Amino acid sequence: MTYSPGPNRLTPEARRVLVALHDLSEQRGVPPTLREIAQVTGHLSWSTVSHHVTTLQRLGLVHSYPGQPRGTYLTDAGRADVAVGRRALCDSIWRVLIPKRVFQGSVHANC
């Protein structure tokens, strides 16, 4: 049975693929191939990444152009999802690492 957290939420693996797609696109200026995403995320097969990309397409987070090796692009919703996910991670790190009395009243700009 496949783990599915719901229609609007991503599995941890799909989120890793989304973040890798975002980061590699930002670093190189062009979208990565499925094999490059597989290498970064630690997947042994690019077909697993392809499955996750299909899920991301269904959710409207990426758009793919069939037949193009570098044809997977983040949508605005995908970029927003990455930003929200990173912000939530950053907030949780701050809550764990910095005692509440020190953190109260201060605003952190970056993790």
JSON list of N, CA and C in Angstrom, two decimals, residues 14-50:
[
{"chain": "A", "resi": 14, "resn": "ALA", "atom": "N", "xyz": [8.07, 13.14, -2.12]},
{"chain": "A", "resi": 14, "resn": "ALA", "atom": "CA", "xyz": [7.64, 14.08, -3.16]},
{"chain": "A", "resi": 14, "resn": "ALA", "atom": "C", "xyz": [8.12, 15.49, -2.83]},
{"chain": "A", "resi": 15, "resn": "ARG", "atom": "N", "xyz": [8.11, 15.85, -1.55]},
{"chain": "A", "resi": 15, "resn": "ARG", "atom": "CA", "xyz": [8.61, 17.17, -1.16]},
{"chain": "A", "resi": 15, "resn": "ARG", "atom": "C", "xyz": [10.10, 17.29, -1.45]},
{"chain": "A", "resi": 16, "resn": "ARG", "atom": "N", "xyz": [10.86, 16.21, -1.21]},
{"chain": "A", "resi": 16, "resn": "ARG", "atom": "CA", "xyz": [12.30, 16.23, -1.52]},
{"chain": "A", "resi": 16, "resn": "ARG", "atom": "C", "xyz": [12.53, 16.46, -3.01]},
{"chain": "A", "resi": 17, "resn": "VAL", "atom": "N", "xyz": [11.70, 15.83, -3.85]},
{"chain": "A", "resi": 17, "resn": "VAL", "atom": "CA", "xyz": [11.81, 16.00, -5.30]},
{"chain": "A", "resi": 17, "resn": "VAL", "atom": "C", "xyz": [11.48, 17.44, -5.67]},
{"chain": "A", "resi": 18, "resn": "LEU", "atom": "N", "xyz": [10.43, 18.00, -5.07]},
{"chain": "A", "resi": 18, "resn": "LEU", "atom": "CA", "xyz": [10.04, 19.39, -5.35]},
{"chain": "A", "resi": 18, "resn": "LEU", "atom": "C", "xyz": [11.16, 20.36, -4.96]},
{"chain": "A", "resi": 19, "resn": "VAL", "atom": "N", "xyz": [11.73, 20.18, -3.79]},
{"chain": "A", "resi": 19, "resn": "VAL", "atom": "CA", "xyz": [12.80, 21.06, -3.32]},
{"chain": "A", "resi": 19, "resn": "VAL", "atom": "C", "xyz": [14.05, 20.89, -4.20]},
{"chain": "A", "resi": 20, "resn": "ALA", "atom": "N", "xyz": [14.37, 19.66, -4.59]},
{"chain": "A", "resi": 20, "resn": "ALA", "atom": "CA", "xyz": [15.53, 19.43, -5.46]},
{"chain": "A", "resi": 20, "resn": "ALA", "atom": "C", "xyz": [15.32, 20.10, -6.81]},
{"chain": "A", "resi": 21, "resn": "LEU", "atom": "N", "xyz": [14.12, 19.99, -7.35]},
{"chain": "A", "resi": 21, "resn": "LEU", "atom": "CA", "xyz": [13.81, 20.64, -8.62]},
{"chain": "A", "resi": 21, "resn": "LEU", "atom": "C", "xyz": [13.98, 22.16, -8.50]},
{"chain": "A", "resi": 22, "resn": "HIS", "atom": "N", "xyz": [13.51, 22.71, -7.42]},
{"chain": "A", "resi": 22, "resn": "HIS", "atom": "CA", "xyz": [13.66, 24.16, -7.18]},
{"chain": "A", "resi": 22, "resn": "HIS", "atom": "C", "xyz": [15.13, 24.55, -7.06]},
{"chain": "A", "resi": 23, "resn": "ASP", "atom": "N", "xyz": [15.86, 23.84, -6.19]},
{"chain": "A", "resi": 23, "resn": "ASP", "atom": "CA", "xyz": [17.26, 24.20, -5.92]},
{"chain": "A", "resi": 23, "resn": "ASP", "atom": "C", "xyz": [18.14, 24.04, -7.15]},
{"chain": "A", "resi": 24, "resn": "LEU", "atom": "N", "xyz": [17.98, 22.93, -7.87]},
{"chain": "A", "resi": 24, "resn": "LEU", "atom": "CA", "xyz": [18.81, 22.71, -9.06]},
{"chain": "A", "resi": 24, "resn": "LEU", "atom": "C", "xyz": [18.48, 23.73, -10.15]},
{"chain": "A", "resi": 25, "resn": "SER", "atom": "N", "xyz": [17.22, 24.09, -10.30]},
{"chain": "A", "resi": 25, "resn": "SER", "atom": "CA", "xyz": [16.84, 25.10, -11.29]},
{"chain": "A", "resi": 25, "resn": "SER", "atom": "C", "xyz": [17.45, 26.46, -10.94]},
{"chain": "A", "resi": 26, "resn": "GLU", "atom": "N", "xyz": [17.44, 26.79, -9.65]},
{"chain": "A", "resi": 26, "resn": "GLU", "atom": "CA", "xyz": [18.02, 28.07, -9.21]},
{"chain": "A", "resi": 26, "resn": "GLU", "atom": "C", "xyz": [19.54, 28.09, -9.41]},
{"chain": "A", "resi": 27, "resn": "GLN", "atom": "N", "xyz": [20.20, 26.98, -9.10]},
{"chain": "A", "resi": 27, "resn": "GLN", "atom": "CA", "xyz": [21.66, 26.92, -9.19]},
{"chain": "A", "resi": 27, "resn": "GLN", "atom": "C", "xyz": [22.15, 26.99, -10.63]},
{"chain": "A", "resi": 28, "resn": "ARG", "atom": "N", "xyz": [21.47, 26.25, -11.51]},
{"chain": "A", "resi": 28, "resn": "ARG", "atom": "CA", "xyz": [21.97, 26.10, -12.88]},
{"chain": "A", "resi": 28, "resn": "ARG", "atom": "C", "xyz": [21.30, 27.02, -13.89]},
{"chain": "A", "resi": 29, "resn": "GLY", "atom": "N", "xyz": [20.16, 27.56, -13.54]},
{"chain": "A", "resi": 29, "resn": "GLY", "atom": "CA", "xyz": [19.45, 28.43, -14.47]},
{"chain": "A", "resi": 29, "resn": "GLY", "atom": "C", "xyz": [18.59, 27.69, -15.48]},
{"chain": "A", "resi": 30, "resn": "VAL", "atom": "N", "xyz": [18.63, 26.37, -15.46]},
{"chain": "A", "resi": 30, "resn": "VAL", "atom": "CA", "xyz": [17.78, 25.54, -16.32]},
{"chain": "A", "resi": 30, "resn": "VAL", "atom": "C", "xyz": [17.21, 24.42, -15.46]},
{"chain": "A", "resi": 31, "resn": "PRO", "atom": "N", "xyz": [16.05, 23.90, -15.83]},
{"chain": "A", "resi": 31, "resn": "PRO", "atom": "CA", "xyz": [15.49, 22.79, -15.05]},
{"chain": "A", "resi": 31, "resn": "PRO", "atom": "C", "xyz": [16.37, 21.55, -15.14]},
{"chain": "A", "resi": 32, "resn": "PRO", "atom": "N", "xyz": [16.44, 20.77, -14.08]},
{"chain": "A", "resi": 32, "resn": "PRO", "atom": "CA", "xyz": [17.26, 19.56, -14.11]},
{"chain": "A", "resi": 32, "resn": "PRO", "atom": "C", "xyz": [16.55, 18.42, -14.83]},
{"chain": "A", "resi": 33, "resn": "THR", "atom": "N", "xyz": [17.34, 17.42, -15.23]},
{"chain": "A", "resi": 33, "resn": "THR", "atom": "CA", "xyz": [16.75, 16.20, -15.78]},
{"chain": "A", "resi": 33, "resn": "THR", "atom": "C", "xyz": [16.27, 15.33, -14.61]},
{"chain": "A", "resi": 34, "resn": "LEU", "atom": "N", "xyz": [15.49, 14.33, -14.93]},
{"chain": "A", "resi": 34, "resn": "LEU", "atom": "CA", "xyz": [15.01, 13.42, -13.88]},
{"chain": "A", "resi": 34, "resn": "LEU", "atom": "C", "xyz": [16.18, 12.67, -13.24]},
{"chain": "A", "resi": 35, "resn": "ARG", "atom": "N", "xyz": [17.18, 12.34, -14.04]},
{"chain": "A", "resi": 35, "resn": "ARG", "atom": "CA", "xyz": [18.36, 11.65, -13.50]},
{"chain": "A", "resi": 35, "resn": "ARG", "atom": "C", "xyz": [19.12, 12.53, -12.51]},
{"chain": "A", "resi": 36, "resn": "GLU", "atom": "N", "xyz": [19.24, 13.81, -12.81]},
{"chain": "A", "resi": 36, "resn": "GLU", "atom": "CA", "xyz": [19.92, 14.73, -11.89]},
{"chain": "A", "resi": 36, "resn": "GLU", "atom": "C", "xyz": [19.15, 14.86, -10.58]},
{"chain": "A", "resi": 37, "resn": "ILE", "atom": "N", "xyz": [17.83, 14.92, -10.67]},
{"chain": "A", "resi": 37, "resn": "ILE", "atom": "CA", "xyz": [17.02, 14.97, -9.45]},
{"chain": "A", "resi": 37, "resn": "ILE", "atom": "C", "xyz": [17.20, 13.68, -8.65]},
{"chain": "A", "resi": 38, "resn": "ALA", "atom": "N", "xyz": [17.24, 12.54, -9.35]},
{"chain": "A", "resi": 38, "resn": "ALA", "atom": "CA", "xyz": [17.42, 11.25, -8.67]},
{"chain": "A", "resi": 38, "resn": "ALA", "atom": "C", "xyz": [18.75, 11.22, -7.93]},
{"chain": "A", "resi": 39, "resn": "GLN", "atom": "N", "xyz": [19.80, 11.74, -8.53]},
{"chain": "A", "resi": 39, "resn": "GLN", "atom": "CA", "xyz": [21.11, 11.76, -7.88]},
{"chain": "A", "resi": 39, "resn": "GLN", "atom": "C", "xyz": [21.08, 12.61, -6.61]},
{"chain": "A", "resi": 40, "resn": "VAL", "atom": "N", "xyz": [20.47, 13.78, -6.68]},
{"chain": "A", "resi": 40, "resn": "VAL", "atom": "CA", "xyz": [20.44, 14.69, -5.54]},
{"chain": "A", "resi": 40, "resn": "VAL", "atom": "C", "xyz": [19.59, 14.14, -4.41]},
{"chain": "A", "resi": 41, "resn": "THR", "atom": "N", "xyz": [18.47, 13.52, -4.74]},
{"chain": "A", "resi": 41, "resn": "THR", "atom": "CA", "xyz": [17.55, 13.02, -3.71]},
{"chain": "A", "resi": 41, "resn": "THR", "atom": "C", "xyz": [17.93, 11.64, -3.19]},
{"chain": "A", "resi": 42, "resn": "GLY", "atom": "N", "xyz": [18.87, 10.98, -3.85]},
{"chain": "A", "resi": 42, "resn": "GLY", "atom": "CA", "xyz": [19.29, 9.66, -3.39]},
{"chain": "A", "resi": 42, "resn": "GLY", "atom": "C", "xyz": [18.45, 8.52, -3.93]},
{"chain": "A", "resi": 43, "resn": "HIS", "atom": "N", "xyz": [17.59, 8.79, -4.90]},
{"chain": "A", "resi": 43, "resn": "HIS", "atom": "CA", "xyz": [16.81, 7.71, -5.51]},
{"chain": "A", "resi": 43, "resn": "HIS", "atom": "C", "xyz": [17.70, 6.94, -6.46]},
{"chain": "A", "resi": 44, "resn": "LEU", "atom": "N", "xyz": [17.48, 5.64, -6.52]},
{"chain": "A", "resi": 44, "resn": "LEU", "atom": "CA", "xyz": [18.30, 4.80, -7.39]},
{"chain": "A", "resi": 44, "resn": "LEU", "atom": "C", "xyz": [17.78, 4.79, -8.81]},
{"chain": "A", "resi": 45, "resn": "SER", "atom": "N", "xyz": [16.53, 5.15, -9.00]},
{"chain": "A", "resi": 45, "resn": "SER", "atom": "CA", "xyz": [15.92, 5.09, -10.31]},
{"chain": "A", "resi": 45, "resn": "SER", "atom": "C", "xyz": [15.25, 6.41, -10.66]},
{"chain": "A", "resi": 46, "resn": "TRP", "atom": "N", "xyz": [15.44, 6.85, -11.89]},
{"chain": "A", "resi": 46, "resn": "TRP", "atom": "CA", "xyz": [14.79, 8.09, -12.32]},
{"chain": "A", "resi": 46, "resn": "TRP", "atom": "C", "xyz": [13.30, 7.88, -12.48]},
{"chain": "A", "resi": 47, "resn": "SER", "atom": "N", "xyz": [12.86, 6.61, -12.65]},
{"chain": "A", "resi": 47, "resn": "SER", "atom": "CA", "xyz": [11.42, 6.36, -12.80]},
{"chain": "A", "resi": 47, "resn": "SER", "atom": "C", "xyz": [10.67, 6.66, -11.49]},
{"chain": "A", "resi": 48, "resn": "THR", "atom": "N", "xyz": [11.34, 6.50, -10.36]},
{"chain": "A", "resi": 48, "resn": "THR", "atom": "CA", "xyz": [10.73, 6.87, -9.09]},
{"chain": "A", "resi": 48, "resn": "THR", "atom": "C", "xyz": [10.52, 8.38, -9.04]},
{"chain": "A", "resi": 49, "resn": "VAL", "atom": "N", "xyz": [11.51, 9.13, -9.50]},
{"chain": "A", "resi": 49, "resn": "VAL", "atom": "CA", "xyz": [11.39, 10.58, -9.57]},
{"chain": "A", "resi": 49, "resn": "VAL", "atom": "C", "xyz": [10.26, 10.95, -10.53]},
{"chain": "A", "resi": 50, "resn": "SER", "atom": "N", "xyz": [10.16, 10.25, -11.63]},
{"chain": "A", "resi": 50, "resn": "SER", "atom": "CA", "xyz": [9.09, 10.50, -12.60]},
{"chain": "A", "resi": 50, "resn": "SER", "atom": "C", "xyz": [7.72, 10.33, -11.96]}
]
